[in-house]
Amino acid sequence: MCMSAIDTLGRGNTFVRTHPSLSLVFLVGFALGVDLVHGLYTGRIPLENVSRLFWNGLLVGLILGLAGIGLSMTYSILNFANFSHGDLITVGAFSGWSVTYLLAGAGVTEFGTRLLIDANLNVTVLGDPVAVVAGLVLASILTILIALVVDRLVYRPMRDSSGISLLIASIGVALVLRHLVAFVYRAHTRGVTGSERVDILPVLEGTGDVSVNTATLMIVAVALMIGVHLLVQRTKLGTAMRAMADNQDLALITGIPTERVVTWTWILGAGLTGAAGFLIVLERGTLDFNIGWGLLLLIFAAVILGGIGSIYGAIGGGLVIGLTQSLSTIWIPSDFATPAAFSLMILVLLFRPSGLFSGVTTA
Amino acid sequence: MALLEVSGLDAGYGDLQILEDVDLEVDEDEYVAIVGPNGAGKSTVMKSVFGLATYMGGRIAFDGEEIGELRPEAIIHRGLGYVPQDDNVFPSLSVEENLEMGAYILPEVPGDRLREVYDRFPILEARKTQTAGNLSGGQRQMLAMGRALMLDPALLMLDEPSAGLAPDLVEELFDRIDAVNDAGTAILMVEQNASEALRRCDRGYVLVQGRNRYVDTGESLLENEQVRQDFLGG
């Protein structure tokens, strides 16, 4: 055996002895990788399944990432974990789809039925493009308005309170928002969108296609993420947000109008969250008042896994959680998909306690 | 009329009173040092001017105008710059972004001021794309001063600028502060290195237990036997 191979084995041996748990994780990952390749080669795992699961995971990941950016921003600028964030998603979903239904169903059904999204119009992106775009934009704007009102009434008077007090207040806000939505729209689940499967984005020959709704979600989510990146890194406001995330007192004595930056943080974070709420429904096709609350835990997992406070951490964490949840069903029953994603989060945090992107500049 | 006028100031943190009846003046172009033992309330004077300590009474005026109730951005707008002792740069921002934040209240970054700051502290230009968190202690102090100078303040307040710096860097830093003062900016400096501060300043205040104890020219305070014994180690 040549010297370099002996050296490599020696280094591997040392690594296993010094990092036994990490070695076990690598071993399990390697075994799963080998099994996947073997399964694809022998036909035991159909390529079409893997492709479908990958796209599903990517979609969920993009939604979690988009919604997580707002959560991460409010954490880094306002120093609290906002538990009402999930219900801002719900607000965005309901308000946006109300607008879409009002426009798409004009002249077809009554105003009230459309406003409460009860008309069953089966809206599609290609069939009602103007209504969908208007719904997306208004979902953002209305969520921003709600977030600013909540900040004015609840969080601003508590600006100097501890993170725990603000967290508890945000749970109260979450309950109020959710039950207001349930009161106005009632608590049933409704079908909202129609399906349009068009072969507009062939992935691999024979591996299926992507629907127009899915493609819309992906394009809009990625565009919004690029937009946030440019805003945070290239504009004066974005630099002030990063400065405030670094040191609020210093920002104050440097002359940065901190309250104005906080307002813009809500505008940006809530705008993205409202858009995420609208897009989730575009993909899922159904809507109920628990939609955001159900996602909140996964969004927290994504944000913590990525490194709370970093917008890139939120995006990266979202993709890791989404893909793990989806691809894990190759090996385990789908009931265990979410626990698998959380297990991966715990594993990552064991080795990198402050998350994958900790220390990367943020909003 | 003095540029900065503090009279009968009572201040502290929460319910804890630190300063009692403190008077202080800084004239245009003047170089004033505040020295005194640890816990004397030296930094609290500066924090009070910027509303970062709890105001309990007295008067703080800048250029003849009462500023006690103003927000920090309004105080900065009137020509007062402040460099705190610790955590005085934004570590995740680049050096140039730190300087740009110093001019946030202006619609655009003044190119001539940025040029002047780079001429005054050439190391900052050499490191302008580096994140401030990677700078050495001395470079951070220069960056913090540079950021405060971006608005060409009439008065620059420096809180213990030499804290934690190696002796050779301290000398260099004090030379640069002298140069800023020579260029027409008044300086109010809190300093633990009392001998050096009093040697360089026009006027000095010795603060003890939150009260004015001595006020005189720097030179006279250095020669004052009592001051030498009590605060300058003989």
Coordinates of C-alpha atoms in Angstrom, one line a residue:
Chain A
M1 CA 0.0 0.0 0.0
C2 CA 1.4 3.4 -0.9
M3 CA 2.2 6.0 1.7
S4 CA -0.5 8.5 0.7
A5 CA -3.2 5.8 1.1
I6 CA -1.8 4.9 4.5
D7 CA -1.8 8.6 5.5
T8 CA -5.4 9.0 4.4
L9 CA -6.4 5.9 6.4
G10 CA -4.5 7.2 9.4
R11 CA -6.3 10.6 9.2
G12 CA -9.7 8.8 8.8
N13 CA -8.9 6.7 11.8
T14 CA -8.1 9.8 13.9
F15 CA -11.2 11.6 12.7
V16 CA -13.4 8.6 13.7
R17 CA -11.8 8.5 17.2
T18 CA -12.1 12.2 17.8
H19 CA -15.6 12.7 16.2
P20 CA -17.4 9.4 16.7
S21 CA -21.0 10.9 16.4
L22 CA -20.1 13.0 13.4
S23 CA -18.6 9.9 11.8
L24 CA -21.8 8.0 12.4
V25 CA -23.8 10.7 10.7
F26 CA -21.5 10.7 7.7
L27 CA -21.8 6.9 7.6
V28 CA -25.6 6.9 7.7
G29 CA -25.6 9.7 5.0
F30 CA -23.2 7.7 2.9
A31 CA -25.2 4.5 3.3
L32 CA -28.4 6.3 2.2
G33 CA -26.6 7.7 -0.8
V34 CA -25.3 4.3 -1.8
D35 CA -28.8 2.8 -1.3
L36 CA -30.3 5.6 -3.5
V37 CA -27.9 5.0 -6.3
H38 CA -28.3 1.2 -6.1
G39 CA -32.1 1.6 -5.9
L40 CA -32.2 3.8 -9.0
Y41 CA -29.8 1.4 -10.9
T42 CA -31.9 -1.7 -10.1
G43 CA -35.2 0.1 -10.6
R44 CA -36.3 -0.5 -7.0
I45 CA -36.6 3.3 -6.5
P46 CA -38.2 4.8 -9.6
L47 CA -36.4 7.9 -10.9
E48 CA -39.8 9.5 -11.4
N49 CA -40.5 9.2 -7.7
V50 CA -37.2 10.7 -6.7
S51 CA -37.7 13.6 -9.1
R52 CA -41.2 14.3 -7.8
L53 CA -40.0 14.2 -4.2
F54 CA -37.1 16.5 -5.0
W55 CA -39.4 19.1 -6.6
N56 CA -41.9 18.8 -3.8
G57 CA -39.1 19.3 -1.3
L58 CA -37.7 22.2 -3.2
L59 CA -41.2 23.9 -3.3
V60 CA -41.7 23.5 0.4
G61 CA -38.2 24.7 1.0
L62 CA -38.7 27.8 -1.0
I63 CA -42.0 28.6 0.8
L64 CA -40.3 28.0 4.2
G65 CA -37.3 30.1 3.2
L66 CA -39.5 33.0 1.9
A67 CA -41.6 33.0 5.0
G68 CA -38.6 32.5 7.2
I69 CA -36.8 35.7 5.9
G70 CA -39.4 37.9 7.7
L71 CA -39.1 35.9 10.9
S72 CA -35.3 36.1 10.8
M73 CA -35.4 39.9 10.1
T74 CA -37.7 40.7 13.0
Y75 CA -35.5 38.5 15.2
S76 CA -32.3 40.3 14.3
I77 CA -33.7 43.9 14.3
L78 CA -36.2 43.7 17.1
N79 CA -34.6 40.9 19.1
F80 CA -37.6 38.6 19.6
A81 CA -39.0 35.4 18.2
N82 CA -42.3 36.4 16.6
F83 CA -44.9 33.7 17.2
S84 CA -47.5 35.6 15.3
H85 CA -45.5 35.2 12.1
G86 CA -47.4 32.1 11.1
D87 CA -50.7 33.9 11.3
L88 CA -49.3 36.7 9.1
I89 CA -49.0 34.0 6.5
T90 CA -52.7 33.2 7.1
V91 CA -53.6 36.9 6.8
G92 CA -51.6 37.1 3.5
A93 CA -53.3 33.9 2.1
F94 CA -56.9 35.0 2.9
S95 CA -56.6 38.6 2.0
G96 CA -54.7 37.9 -1.3
W97 CA -57.1 35.2 -2.4
S98 CA -60.1 37.4 -1.5
V99 CA -58.8 39.9 -4.0
T100 CA -58.1 37.3 -6.6
Y101 CA -61.6 35.9 -6.2
L102 CA -63.2 39.3 -6.3
L103 CA -61.5 40.0 -9.7
A104 CA -61.6 36.5 -11.2
G105 CA -65.3 35.9 -10.4
A106 CA -66.6 39.4 -11.2
G107 CA -70.1 39.0 -12.8
V108 CA -70.1 35.2 -12.2
T109 CA -71.1 35.0 -8.5
E110 CA -72.1 37.4 -5.8
F111 CA -69.7 39.8 -4.2
G112 CA -70.0 38.4 -0.6
T113 CA -69.3 34.8 -1.7
R114 CA -66.2 35.9 -3.7
L115 CA -65.0 38.1 -0.8
L116 CA -65.1 35.1 1.6
I117 CA -63.5 32.8 -1.0
D118 CA -66.5 30.5 -1.0
A119 CA -67.3 30.7 -4.7
N120 CA -65.2 27.6 -5.8
L121 CA -63.9 29.3 -8.9
N122 CA -61.0 27.0 -9.5
V123 CA -58.7 29.9 -10.3
T124 CA -55.7 29.2 -12.5
V125 CA -52.6 31.3 -13.3
L126 CA -53.1 31.0 -17.1
G127 CA -56.9 31.5 -16.8
D128 CA -56.9 34.5 -14.6
P129 CA -53.4 36.0 -14.7
V130 CA -54.4 39.6 -13.7
A131 CA -56.4 38.3 -10.7
V132 CA -53.5 36.2 -9.5
V133 CA -50.9 38.9 -9.8
A134 CA -53.3 41.4 -8.1
G135 CA -53.9 38.9 -5.4
L136 CA -50.2 38.4 -4.8
V137 CA -49.5 42.1 -4.6
L138 CA -52.5 42.8 -2.4
A139 CA -51.6 39.9 -0.1
S140 CA -48.3 41.6 0.5
I141 CA -49.7 45.1 1.0
L142 CA -52.5 44.0 3.3
T143 CA -50.2 41.8 5.4
I144 CA -47.8 44.8 5.7
L145 CA -50.7 47.0 6.9
I146 CA -51.8 44.4 9.5
A147 CA -48.1 44.0 10.7
L148 CA -47.7 47.8 11.0
V149 CA -50.9 48.2 12.9
V150 CA -49.9 45.3 15.3
D151 CA -46.4 46.9 15.7
R152 CA -48.0 50.3 16.5
L153 CA -50.5 48.9 19.0
V154 CA -48.5 46.1 20.7
Y155 CA -44.8 45.9 19.9
R156 CA -43.8 49.6 19.8
P157 CA -45.0 50.3 23.3
M158 CA -43.0 47.3 24.4
R159 CA -39.8 48.2 22.5
D160 CA -37.6 48.2 25.6
S161 CA -39.1 45.0 27.1
S162 CA -37.3 41.7 27.2
G163 CA -37.4 39.2 24.4
I164 CA -39.5 36.8 26.5
S165 CA -42.2 39.5 27.1
L166 CA -42.4 40.3 23.4
L167 CA -42.5 36.5 22.6
I168 CA -45.5 36.0 24.9
A169 CA -47.2 39.1 23.5
S170 CA -46.7 37.7 20.0
I171 CA -48.4 34.5 21.0
G172 CA -51.4 36.6 22.0
V173 CA -51.3 38.5 18.7
A174 CA -51.1 35.1 16.9
L175 CA -54.3 33.9 18.6
V176 CA -56.2 37.1 18.0
L177 CA -55.2 37.2 14.3
R178 CA -56.1 33.5 13.7
H179 CA -59.4 33.7 15.4
L180 CA -60.3 37.0 13.6
V181 CA -59.6 35.2 10.3
A182 CA -61.7 32.2 11.5
F183 CA -64.5 34.6 12.6
V184 CA -64.6 36.5 9.3
Y185 CA -64.0 33.6 6.9
R186 CA -65.3 30.8 9.0
A187 CA -63.3 27.7 9.9
H188 CA -63.9 25.3 7.0
T189 CA -61.3 24.3 4.5
R190 CA -62.1 25.4 1.0
G191 CA -60.7 24.4 -2.5
V192 CA -59.3 27.5 -4.1
T193 CA -57.3 26.8 -7.3
G194 CA -57.8 24.6 -10.3
S195 CA -54.9 22.5 -11.6
E196 CA -53.2 23.1 -14.9
R197 CA -50.5 20.6 -15.7
V198 CA -48.6 21.9 -18.6
D199 CA -45.3 20.5 -19.7
I200 CA -43.6 23.9 -19.5
L201 CA -40.5 22.8 -17.5
P202 CA -39.5 19.3 -18.4
V203 CA -37.0 18.2 -15.8
L204 CA -35.6 15.0 -17.2
E205 CA -36.9 12.8 -19.9
G206 CA -39.7 10.6 -18.4
T207 CA -39.6 12.2 -15.0
G208 CA -42.8 14.2 -15.2
D209 CA -43.4 17.8 -15.5
V210 CA -44.1 20.9 -13.4
S211 CA -47.4 22.6 -13.2
V212 CA -47.9 26.2 -14.0
N213 CA -48.8 27.0 -10.4
T214 CA -45.6 25.3 -9.2
A215 CA -43.5 27.1 -11.8
T216 CA -45.1 30.4 -10.8
L217 CA -44.4 29.8 -7.1
M218 CA -40.8 28.9 -7.9
I219 CA -40.1 31.9 -10.1
V220 CA -41.8 34.4 -7.8
A221 CA -40.1 33.0 -4.7
V222 CA -36.6 33.0 -6.2
A223 CA -37.2 36.5 -7.7
L224 CA -38.3 37.8 -4.3
M225 CA -35.3 36.2 -2.6
I226 CA -32.9 37.8 -5.1
G227 CA -34.7 41.2 -4.6
V228 CA -34.2 40.9 -0.8
H229 CA -30.6 40.1 -1.2
L230 CA -30.0 43.1 -3.5
L231 CA -31.9 45.4 -1.1
V232 CA -30.0 44.3 2.0
Q233 CA -26.6 44.3 0.4
R234 CA -26.8 47.2 -2.1
T235 CA -29.0 49.9 -0.7
K236 CA -28.6 52.5 2.1
L237 CA -31.7 51.1 3.9
G238 CA -30.3 47.5 3.7
T239 CA -26.9 48.7 5.1
A240 CA -28.8 50.5 7.9
M241 CA -30.7 47.2 8.6
R242 CA -27.5 45.3 8.9
A243 CA -26.0 48.0 11.1
M244 CA -29.0 47.8 13.4
A245 CA -28.8 44.0 13.5
D246 CA -25.1 44.5 14.6
N247 CA -25.6 47.1 17.3
Q248 CA -28.8 49.0 17.9
D249 CA -27.3 51.6 20.4
L250 CA -24.4 52.4 18.0
A251 CA -26.9 52.8 15.1
L252 CA -28.9 55.3 17.3
I253 CA -25.8 57.4 18.1
T254 CA -24.6 57.2 14.5
G255 CA -27.7 59.0 13.4
I256 CA -29.6 56.1 11.9
P257 CA -33.3 56.7 12.4
T258 CA -33.9 53.4 14.1
E259 CA -37.7 53.5 14.3
R260 CA -37.9 54.2 10.6
V261 CA -35.6 51.1 10.0
V262 CA -37.9 49.0 12.2
T263 CA -40.9 50.1 10.2
W264 CA -39.1 49.1 7.0
T265 CA -38.2 45.8 8.5
W266 CA -41.9 45.1 9.1
I267 CA -42.7 46.3 5.6
L268 CA -40.2 44.0 4.0
G269 CA -40.7 41.0 6.3
A270 CA -44.5 41.1 6.3
G271 CA -44.6 41.8 2.6
L272 CA -42.6 38.6 1.9
T273 CA -44.6 36.6 4.4
G274 CA -47.9 37.7 2.9
A275 CA -46.6 36.7 -0.6
A276 CA -45.5 33.4 0.8
G277 CA -49.0 32.8 2.2
F278 CA -50.6 33.5 -1.2
L279 CA -48.1 31.3 -3.0
I280 CA -48.6 28.3 -0.6
V281 CA -52.3 28.3 -1.5
L282 CA -51.4 28.5 -5.2
E283 CA -49.5 25.3 -4.8
R284 CA -51.7 23.4 -2.3
G285 CA -55.0 24.4 -3.8
T286 CA -56.8 24.5 -0.4
L287 CA -57.1 27.2 2.3
D288 CA -58.0 27.1 6.0
F289 CA -57.4 29.4 8.9
N290 CA -54.7 27.1 10.4
I291 CA -52.5 27.3 7.3
G292 CA -49.9 29.6 8.8
W293 CA -49.9 28.2 12.4
G294 CA -49.3 24.7 10.9
L295 CA -46.2 26.0 9.1
L296 CA -44.8 28.0 12.0
L297 CA -42.9 25.2 13.6
L298 CA -41.3 24.2 10.3
I299 CA -40.4 27.8 9.6
F300 CA -38.8 28.1 13.1
A301 CA -36.9 24.9 12.4
A302 CA -35.7 26.3 9.1
V303 CA -34.6 29.6 10.5
I304 CA -32.9 28.0 13.5
L305 CA -31.2 25.4 11.4
G306 CA -29.9 28.1 9.0
G307 CA -28.8 30.4 11.9
I308 CA -31.4 32.7 13.3
G309 CA -30.9 36.3 12.3
S310 CA -29.5 35.6 8.8
I311 CA -31.8 35.9 5.8
Y312 CA -29.4 33.5 3.9
G313 CA -29.8 31.1 6.9
A314 CA -33.6 31.2 6.5
I315 CA -33.4 30.4 2.8
G316 CA -30.7 27.6 3.3
G317 CA -32.5 26.2 6.3
G318 CA -35.8 26.2 4.5
L319 CA -34.4 24.2 1.6
V320 CA -32.7 21.7 3.9
I321 CA -35.9 21.2 5.9
G322 CA -38.1 21.0 2.8
L323 CA -35.8 18.5 1.0
T324 CA -35.2 16.4 4.0
Q325 CA -38.9 16.1 4.8
S326 CA -39.7 15.1 1.2
L327 CA -36.8 12.9 0.3
S328 CA -36.8 11.0 3.6
T329 CA -40.1 9.3 2.4
I330 CA -37.9 7.2 0.0
W331 CA -36.9 5.2 3.1
I332 CA -39.5 5.9 5.8
P333 CA -43.3 6.3 6.0
S334 CA -44.5 9.8 5.2
D335 CA -45.9 10.1 8.8
F336 CA -42.3 10.3 9.9
A337 CA -41.2 12.9 7.3
T338 CA -41.6 15.9 9.6
P339 CA -39.8 14.2 12.6
A340 CA -37.0 13.3 10.2
A341 CA -36.6 17.0 9.3
F342 CA -36.6 18.0 12.9
S343 CA -34.1 15.2 13.7
L344 CA -31.7 16.6 11.1
M345 CA -32.1 20.0 12.6
I346 CA -31.1 18.7 16.0
L347 CA -28.2 16.8 14.5
V348 CA -27.0 20.0 12.7
L349 CA -27.3 22.0 15.9
L350 CA -25.3 19.5 17.9
F351 CA -22.4 20.1 15.6
R352 CA -23.0 23.7 14.7
P353 CA -25.0 25.2 17.6
S354 CA -25.6 28.6 16.0
G355 CA -26.8 27.2 12.7
L356 CA -25.4 26.6 9.2
F357 CA -25.1 30.3 8.3
S358 CA -24.3 31.8 11.7
G359 CA -22.2 34.9 11.4
V360 CA -23.2 35.5 7.8
T361 CA -24.4 39.1 7.5
T362 CA -28.1 39.5 7.8
A363 CA -30.9 42.0 7.6
Chain B
M1 CA -20.8 81.5 24.5
A2 CA -19.5 78.0 24.9
L3 CA -20.1 75.4 22.2
L4 CA -21.2 72.8 24.7
E5 CA -22.6 73.9 28.1
V6 CA -23.5 71.4 30.8
S7 CA -24.7 73.0 34.0
G8 CA -25.9 71.4 37.2
L9 CA -26.3 68.0 35.6
D10 CA -27.8 65.2 37.6
A11 CA -27.9 61.9 35.8
G12 CA -27.5 58.1 36.2
Y13 CA -29.0 54.8 35.1
G14 CA -32.6 53.9 36.2
D15 CA -32.9 55.0 39.8
L16 CA -29.1 55.0 40.4
Q17 CA -27.7 58.5 40.4
I18 CA -24.1 58.8 39.2
L19 CA -23.6 62.5 38.4
E20 CA -24.4 65.3 40.8
D21 CA -24.4 68.9 39.9
V22 CA -21.8 68.5 37.2
D23 CA -20.7 71.6 35.2
L24 CA -18.7 71.5 32.0
E25 CA -17.9 73.7 29.1
V26 CA -16.2 73.2 25.7
D27 CA -15.5 76.2 23.5
E28 CA -15.1 76.2 19.8
D29 CA -11.8 74.6 18.7
E30 CA -11.0 73.7 22.3
Y31 CA -9.5 70.4 23.5
V32 CA -11.0 69.4 26.8
A33 CA -10.3 66.2 28.8
I34 CA -12.3 64.6 31.6
V35 CA -10.2 62.5 33.9
G36 CA -10.8 60.8 37.2
P37 CA -10.8 57.4 39.0
N38 CA -12.8 54.4 37.8
G39 CA -16.5 54.8 38.5
A40 CA -16.3 58.6 38.7
G41 CA -19.0 59.0 36.1
K42 CA -16.8 60.3 33.3
S43 CA -18.5 58.3 30.5
T44 CA -21.9 59.0 32.0
V45 CA -21.4 62.7 31.1
M46 CA -21.1 61.8 27.4
K47 CA -24.0 59.4 27.6
S48 CA -26.2 62.0 29.2
V49 CA -25.4 64.4 26.3
F50 CA -26.7 61.8 23.9
G51 CA -29.7 60.8 26.0
L52 CA -28.3 57.3 26.7
A53 CA -28.3 57.8 30.5
T54 CA -31.2 58.7 32.7
Y55 CA -31.5 62.5 32.9
M56 CA -32.4 63.7 36.4
G57 CA -31.9 67.5 36.2
G58 CA -29.7 70.3 35.0
R59 CA -29.1 71.8 31.5
I60 CA -27.3 70.5 28.4
A61 CA -27.0 73.1 25.6
F62 CA -25.1 72.9 22.3
D63 CA -24.4 76.0 20.4
G64 CA -26.8 77.9 22.6
E65 CA -29.7 75.5 22.1
E66 CA -31.1 73.1 24.8
I67 CA -30.5 69.5 23.4
G68 CA -31.6 67.4 26.5
E69 CA -34.9 66.3 24.8
L70 CA -33.6 65.8 21.3
R71 CA -33.2 62.4 19.5
P72 CA -29.6 61.4 18.7
E73 CA -30.0 62.0 15.0
A74 CA -31.1 65.6 15.7
I75 CA -28.1 66.1 18.0
I76 CA -25.8 64.8 15.3
H77 CA -27.4 67.1 12.8
R78 CA -26.4 70.1 15.0
G79 CA -22.8 69.2 14.7
L80 CA -22.0 66.9 17.7
G81 CA -20.2 63.6 17.1
Y82 CA -19.7 60.8 19.6
V83 CA -17.4 57.8 19.6
P84 CA -18.3 55.3 22.5
Q85 CA -15.6 53.3 24.2
D86 CA -16.8 49.7 23.4
D87 CA -18.4 48.1 20.4
N88 CA -17.9 51.3 18.4
V89 CA -17.9 49.8 14.9
F90 CA -20.5 47.7 13.0
P91 CA -18.6 44.4 12.8
S92 CA -20.5 42.8 9.9
L93 CA -20.3 45.9 7.7
S94 CA -17.3 46.8 5.5
V95 CA -15.0 49.7 6.5
E96 CA -16.5 51.9 3.8
E97 CA -20.1 50.9 4.7
N98 CA -19.3 51.9 8.4
L99 CA -18.1 55.3 7.1
E100 CA -21.2 55.7 4.9
M101 CA -23.4 55.0 7.9
G102 CA -21.7 58.0 9.6
A103 CA -23.4 60.2 6.9
Y104 CA -26.8 58.5 7.0
I105 CA -28.7 61.6 7.8
L106 CA -27.5 63.2 4.5
P107 CA -29.3 62.3 1.3
E108 CA -25.9 61.2 -0.3
V109 CA -22.5 60.2 1.1
P110 CA -20.4 63.3 0.8
G111 CA -17.4 62.3 -1.4
D112 CA -15.2 65.1 -0.2
R113 CA -15.6 64.1 3.5
L114 CA -15.0 60.4 2.7
R115 CA -11.8 61.5 0.9
E116 CA -10.7 63.6 3.9
V117 CA -11.3 60.7 6.3
Y118 CA -9.2 58.4 4.0
D119 CA -6.5 61.0 3.9
R120 CA -6.5 61.3 7.7
F121 CA -6.6 57.6 8.2
P122 CA -4.9 55.9 5.1
I123 CA -5.2 52.4 6.7
L124 CA -9.0 52.7 6.3
E125 CA -8.8 53.2 2.6
A126 CA -6.4 50.3 2.3
R127 CA -9.0 48.1 4.2
K128 CA -12.2 49.7 2.8
T129 CA -13.7 46.4 1.6
Q130 CA -12.8 44.4 4.7
T131 CA -15.4 43.8 7.3
A132 CA -14.8 45.9 10.4
G133 CA -15.0 42.9 12.6
N134 CA -11.6 41.8 11.2
L135 CA -9.8 45.1 12.1
S136 CA -7.3 45.4 15.0
G137 CA -8.2 47.4 18.1
G138 CA -6.3 50.5 16.8
Q139 CA -7.9 50.3 13.4
R140 CA -11.4 50.0 14.9
Q141 CA -10.8 53.1 16.9
M142 CA -9.7 55.0 13.8
L143 CA -12.7 53.7 11.9
A144 CA -15.0 54.8 14.7
M145 CA -13.4 58.3 14.7
G146 CA -13.6 58.4 10.9
R147 CA -17.3 57.6 11.0
A148 CA -18.0 60.4 13.5
L149 CA -16.0 62.8 11.3
M150 CA -18.0 62.1 8.2
L151 CA -20.4 64.9 9.1
D152 CA -17.6 67.3 9.9
P153 CA -18.8 67.9 13.5
A154 CA -18.1 71.1 15.4
L155 CA -17.4 68.9 18.5
L156 CA -16.2 65.3 18.7
M157 CA -16.7 63.4 22.0
L158 CA -14.3 60.5 22.5
D159 CA -14.9 58.0 25.3
E160 CA -11.6 56.4 26.4
P161 CA -10.1 56.2 22.9
S162 CA -6.9 54.6 24.1
A163 CA -8.5 51.8 26.1
G164 CA -7.0 48.4 25.3
L165 CA -4.4 49.7 22.8
A166 CA -0.7 48.9 22.8
P167 CA 1.5 51.8 24.0
D168 CA 2.9 52.7 20.6
L169 CA -0.6 52.8 19.1
V170 CA -1.8 55.1 21.9
E171 CA 0.9 57.7 21.0
E172 CA -0.2 57.5 17.3
L173 CA -3.9 57.8 18.2
F174 CA -3.3 60.8 20.4
D175 CA -1.3 62.5 17.6
R176 CA -4.3 61.9 15.2
I177 CA -6.7 63.4 17.8
D178 CA -4.4 66.4 18.0
A179 CA -4.5 66.7 14.2
V180 CA -8.3 66.6 14.2
N181 CA -8.4 69.4 16.8
D182 CA -5.8 71.4 14.8
A183 CA -8.1 71.2 11.8
G184 CA -10.8 73.0 13.8
T185 CA -12.9 70.3 15.5
A186 CA -13.4 70.8 19.2
I187 CA -12.6 67.7 21.3
L188 CA -14.1 66.4 24.5
M189 CA -12.3 63.3 25.6
V190 CA -12.8 61.0 28.6
E191 CA -9.5 59.3 29.2
Q192 CA -8.0 56.8 31.7
N193 CA -4.5 57.7 30.6
A194 CA -4.8 60.9 32.6
S195 CA -1.2 62.3 32.3
E196 CA -1.2 62.0 28.5
A197 CA -4.7 63.5 28.2
L198 CA -3.8 66.4 30.5
R199 CA -0.5 67.0 28.7
R200 CA -2.3 67.4 25.3
C201 CA -5.6 69.1 26.3
D202 CA -6.3 72.9 26.6
R203 CA -8.4 72.4 29.7
G204 CA -9.1 69.4 32.0
Y205 CA -11.9 68.4 34.4
V206 CA -11.2 66.0 37.3
L207 CA -14.3 64.2 38.2
V208 CA -14.6 62.3 41.5
Q209 CA -17.6 60.3 42.7
G210 CA -19.9 62.1 40.1
R211 CA -18.9 65.6 41.1
N212 CA -16.5 68.2 39.6
R213 CA -13.3 68.2 41.8
Y214 CA -10.8 70.3 39.8
V215 CA -11.1 72.4 36.7
D216 CA -8.0 74.1 35.2
T217 CA -5.8 74.1 32.2
G218 CA -4.2 70.7 31.5
E219 CA -0.8 72.0 32.3
S220 CA -1.9 73.5 35.7
L221 CA -3.6 70.2 36.6
L222 CA -0.5 68.3 35.8
E223 CA 1.5 70.6 38.1
N224 CA -1.1 70.5 40.9
E225 CA 0.5 68.5 43.8
Q226 CA -2.9 67.2 45.0
V227 CA -4.0 66.1 41.6
R228 CA -0.7 64.4 41.0
Q229 CA -0.9 62.5 44.3
D230 CA -4.5 61.5 44.1
F231 CA -5.0 60.7 40.4
L232 CA -1.7 60.6 38.6
G233 CA 0.2 58.2 40.8
G234 CA 2.5 60.8 42.5

